[in-house]
């Protein structure tokens, strides 16, 4: 469901429970990284729908079980997270494998949760997602991910930049949703 402002579109997420990543079997070898057909020609709003839906289905921001159909072959990932050594990775498969090895860690009872708060088109060719990575009440972070699409690449995502907004003891998903500006995906008055 979309509502529009003058030039930007946003999607207000459903408030159903998010994916429980403890039930996901993270087998990256089951993904056909090189032969998955690309979702070419989608406008930014439709690409935002695809990104939103794929995050909710597989929690790939935490599990690494990505959707290569939305990402260009030259995809570049960057993060300012000090715990992740300010990483820079070229290639979507390499990024997903790194995510699986870095974020999807712990015992089967403490696998992290990916709680997508907001996923919106925030500028031309820009999709922004606000999400919470949580292991438990005390170990949690809030990220703002920015996805850049390119018409030269058929509308596919060419880059993703993760910025840590809250480094530890993040508010709950419900609190973030209550304070979220749906046009910018920024949690008002929490930063």
Short mmCIF file of C-alpha atoms in Angstrom, two decimals:
data_model
loop_
_atom_site.label_atom_id
_atom_site.label_comp_id
_atom_site.label_asym_id
_atom_site.label_seq_id
_atom_site.Cartn_x
_atom_site.Cartn_y
_atom_site.Cartn_z
CA UNK A 1 0.00 0.00 0.00
CA UNK A 2 1.48 3.34 -1.04
CA UNK A 3 0.74 6.87 0.03
CA UNK A 4 2.38 9.71 -1.82
CA UNK A 5 3.94 13.04 -1.04
CA UNK A 6 4.87 15.47 -3.76
CA UNK A 7 7.63 13.38 -5.31
CA UNK A 8 8.46 10.60 -2.87
CA UNK A 9 6.67 7.36 -2.19
CA UNK A 10 6.70 5.35 1.00
CA UNK A 11 5.42 2.04 2.23
CA UNK A 12 4.06 1.79 5.74
CA UNK A 13 4.94 -1.74 6.86
CA UNK A 14 2.57 -4.25 8.27
CA UNK A 15 2.86 -4.69 12.00
CA UNK A 16 2.86 -8.48 11.91
CA UNK A 17 5.60 -10.34 13.71
CA UNK A 18 8.90 -10.27 11.86
CA UNK A 19 10.66 -13.36 10.60
CA UNK A 20 12.08 -15.53 13.34
CA UNK A 21 15.58 -16.17 12.02
CA UNK A 22 15.98 -19.21 14.26
CA UNK A 23 13.72 -21.07 11.81
CA UNK A 24 15.77 -20.14 8.74
CA UNK A 25 18.28 -22.67 7.47
CA UNK A 26 21.10 -20.50 6.17
CA UNK A 27 22.30 -22.55 3.24
CA UNK A 28 23.82 -20.05 0.87
CA UNK A 29 24.75 -22.82 -1.55
CA UNK A 30 21.06 -23.25 -2.45
CA UNK A 31 20.98 -19.78 -4.04
CA UNK A 32 21.80 -19.65 -7.76
CA UNK A 33 23.97 -16.54 -7.56
CA UNK A 34 24.99 -16.41 -11.22
CA UNK A 35 21.88 -17.56 -13.08
CA UNK A 36 19.00 -15.96 -11.19
CA UNK A 37 17.11 -13.75 -13.67
CA UNK A 38 17.47 -10.04 -12.89
CA UNK A 39 14.38 -7.92 -12.14
CA UNK A 40 15.22 -5.36 -14.82
CA UNK A 41 13.17 -2.28 -15.59
CA UNK A 42 11.51 -1.83 -12.20
CA UNK A 43 10.98 1.77 -11.14
CA UNK A 44 12.32 2.75 -7.73
CA UNK A 45 8.95 2.23 -6.02
CA UNK A 46 8.62 -1.33 -7.34
CA UNK A 47 12.25 -2.06 -6.48
CA UNK A 48 11.46 -0.80 -2.96
CA UNK A 49 8.55 -3.29 -2.82
CA UNK A 50 10.92 -6.10 -3.83
CA UNK A 51 13.58 -5.12 -1.30
CA UNK A 52 10.95 -4.78 1.45
CA UNK A 53 9.34 -8.12 0.68
CA UNK A 54 12.63 -10.01 0.35
CA UNK A 55 13.94 -8.67 3.68
CA UNK A 56 10.71 -9.70 5.40
CA UNK A 57 10.76 -13.17 3.78
CA UNK A 58 14.35 -14.17 4.54
CA UNK A 59 15.83 -11.49 6.85
CA UNK A 60 18.80 -11.35 4.46
CA UNK A 61 20.26 -8.27 6.16
CA UNK A 62 21.12 -10.72 8.98
CA UNK A 63 21.05 -14.22 7.44
CA UNK A 64 22.72 -13.48 4.10
CA UNK A 65 19.95 -15.40 2.28
CA UNK A 66 19.77 -12.70 -0.35
CA UNK A 67 17.79 -12.01 -3.50
CA UNK A 68 20.31 -11.64 -6.35
CA UNK A 69 17.56 -10.70 -8.82
CA UNK A 70 17.51 -7.12 -7.43
CA UNK A 71 21.27 -6.45 -7.40
CA UNK A 72 23.70 -5.55 -10.18
CA UNK A 73 26.78 -7.65 -10.90
CA UNK A 74 29.00 -4.74 -9.79
CA UNK A 75 27.18 -4.26 -6.45
CA UNK A 76 29.22 -2.49 -3.72
CA UNK A 77 28.50 -2.76 0.03
CA UNK A 78 29.89 -0.42 2.67
CA UNK A 79 29.31 -0.16 6.42
CA UNK A 80 30.40 2.32 9.08
CA UNK A 81 29.85 -0.24 11.87
CA UNK A 82 33.01 -0.28 13.98
CA UNK A 83 32.22 -3.85 15.09
CA UNK A 84 32.42 -4.86 11.43
CA UNK A 85 35.71 -3.02 10.77
CA UNK A 86 34.17 -0.44 8.42
CA UNK A 87 33.87 -3.04 5.70
CA UNK A 88 33.73 -2.52 1.91
CA UNK A 89 32.74 -5.51 -0.26
CA UNK A 90 32.33 -5.80 -4.04
CA UNK A 91 29.78 -8.34 -5.32
CA UNK A 92 26.40 -9.36 -3.95
CA UNK A 93 27.27 -13.01 -3.30
CA UNK A 94 30.45 -12.01 -1.43
CA UNK A 95 28.37 -9.55 0.63
CA UNK A 96 25.73 -12.18 1.50
CA UNK A 97 28.36 -14.73 2.52
CA UNK A 98 30.08 -12.10 4.66
CA UNK A 99 26.73 -11.18 6.31
CA UNK A 100 26.05 -14.84 7.05
CA UNK A 101 29.49 -15.30 8.63
CA UNK A 102 29.46 -11.99 10.53
CA UNK A 103 25.90 -11.26 11.67
CA UNK A 104 24.23 -14.68 11.64
CA UNK A 105 26.25 -16.05 14.52
CA UNK A 106 25.50 -17.58 17.88
CA UNK A 107 23.89 -20.76 19.10
CA UNK A 108 20.58 -21.93 17.66
CA UNK A 109 18.78 -20.29 20.60
CA UNK A 110 20.48 -16.90 20.21
CA UNK A 111 20.36 -16.33 16.45
CA UNK A 112 19.85 -12.64 15.71
CA UNK A 113 16.52 -11.15 14.71
CA UNK A 114 16.05 -8.73 11.81
CA UNK A 115 13.15 -6.40 12.52
CA UNK A 116 12.44 -4.24 9.45
CA UNK A 117 10.90 -1.00 10.71
CA UNK A 118 10.58 0.98 7.48
CA UNK A 119 11.47 0.64 3.79
CA UNK A 120 10.79 3.71 1.66
CA UNK A 121 11.82 5.56 -1.47
CA UNK A 122 13.50 8.61 0.04
CA UNK A 123 14.94 10.29 -3.09
CA UNK A 124 15.28 9.63 -6.79
CA UNK A 125 17.01 6.24 -7.18
CA UNK A 126 17.32 5.88 -3.38
CA UNK A 127 15.64 3.34 -1.12
CA UNK A 128 16.15 3.62 2.62
CA UNK A 129 15.49 0.89 5.17
CA UNK A 130 15.46 1.30 8.95
CA UNK A 131 15.96 -1.99 10.74
CA UNK A 132 16.87 -3.42 14.10
CA UNK A 133 19.43 -6.20 14.62
CA UNK A 134 18.82 -7.89 17.93
CA UNK A 135 20.14 -10.94 19.73
CA UNK A 136 18.38 -10.17 23.00
CA UNK A 137 17.20 -7.14 25.01
CA UNK A 138 20.72 -5.96 25.82
CA UNK A 139 22.52 -6.74 22.56
CA UNK A 140 20.81 -4.81 19.78
CA UNK A 141 21.58 -2.14 17.18
CA UNK A 142 19.60 0.04 14.81
CA UNK A 143 20.83 0.43 11.23
CA UNK A 144 19.85 2.73 8.40
CA UNK A 145 20.57 1.05 5.05
CA UNK A 146 20.63 3.12 1.89
CA UNK A 147 20.22 1.29 -1.43
CA UNK A 148 21.11 3.16 -4.64
CA UNK A 149 19.57 2.04 -7.93
CA UNK A 150 20.80 2.89 -11.42
CA UNK A 151 18.86 3.29 -14.65
CA UNK A 152 22.09 2.41 -16.47
CA UNK A 153 21.91 -0.99 -14.72
CA UNK A 154 18.24 -1.63 -15.53
CA UNK A 155 17.05 -0.14 -12.23
CA UNK A 156 19.01 -2.69 -10.18
CA UNK A 157 20.62 -1.87 -6.85
CA UNK A 158 24.26 -0.89 -7.43
CA UNK A 159 25.22 -0.10 -3.83
CA UNK A 160 24.20 -0.42 -0.21
CA UNK A 161 25.58 1.66 2.64
CA UNK A 162 24.81 0.64 6.24
CA UNK A 163 25.00 3.28 8.95
CA UNK A 164 24.66 2.43 12.63
CA UNK A 165 22.21 4.83 14.27
CA UNK A 166 22.12 3.23 17.71
CA UNK A 167 25.13 1.05 18.59
CA UNK A 168 23.76 -0.84 21.61
CA UNK A 169 20.65 -1.31 23.73
CA UNK A 170 18.40 -0.20 20.88
CA UNK A 171 14.72 0.56 21.50
CA UNK A 172 12.20 -2.14 20.62
CA UNK A 173 10.77 -2.43 17.14
CA UNK A 174 7.42 -1.15 18.44
CA UNK A 175 9.06 1.96 19.90
CA UNK A 176 10.96 2.61 16.67
CA UNK A 177 7.76 2.23 14.62
CA UNK A 178 5.93 4.68 16.90
CA UNK A 179 8.66 7.30 16.33
CA UNK A 180 9.38 6.61 12.65
CA UNK A 181 9.01 9.25 9.96
CA UNK A 182 7.72 7.07 7.09
CA UNK A 183 9.06 9.45 4.41
CA UNK A 184 12.66 9.46 5.64
CA UNK A 185 12.73 6.17 7.62
CA UNK A 186 14.32 8.12 10.48
CA UNK A 187 13.17 7.54 14.06
CA UNK A 188 12.17 10.98 15.33
CA UNK A 189 13.43 12.00 18.78
CA UNK A 190 15.31 8.77 19.43
CA UNK A 191 18.69 9.83 18.11
#
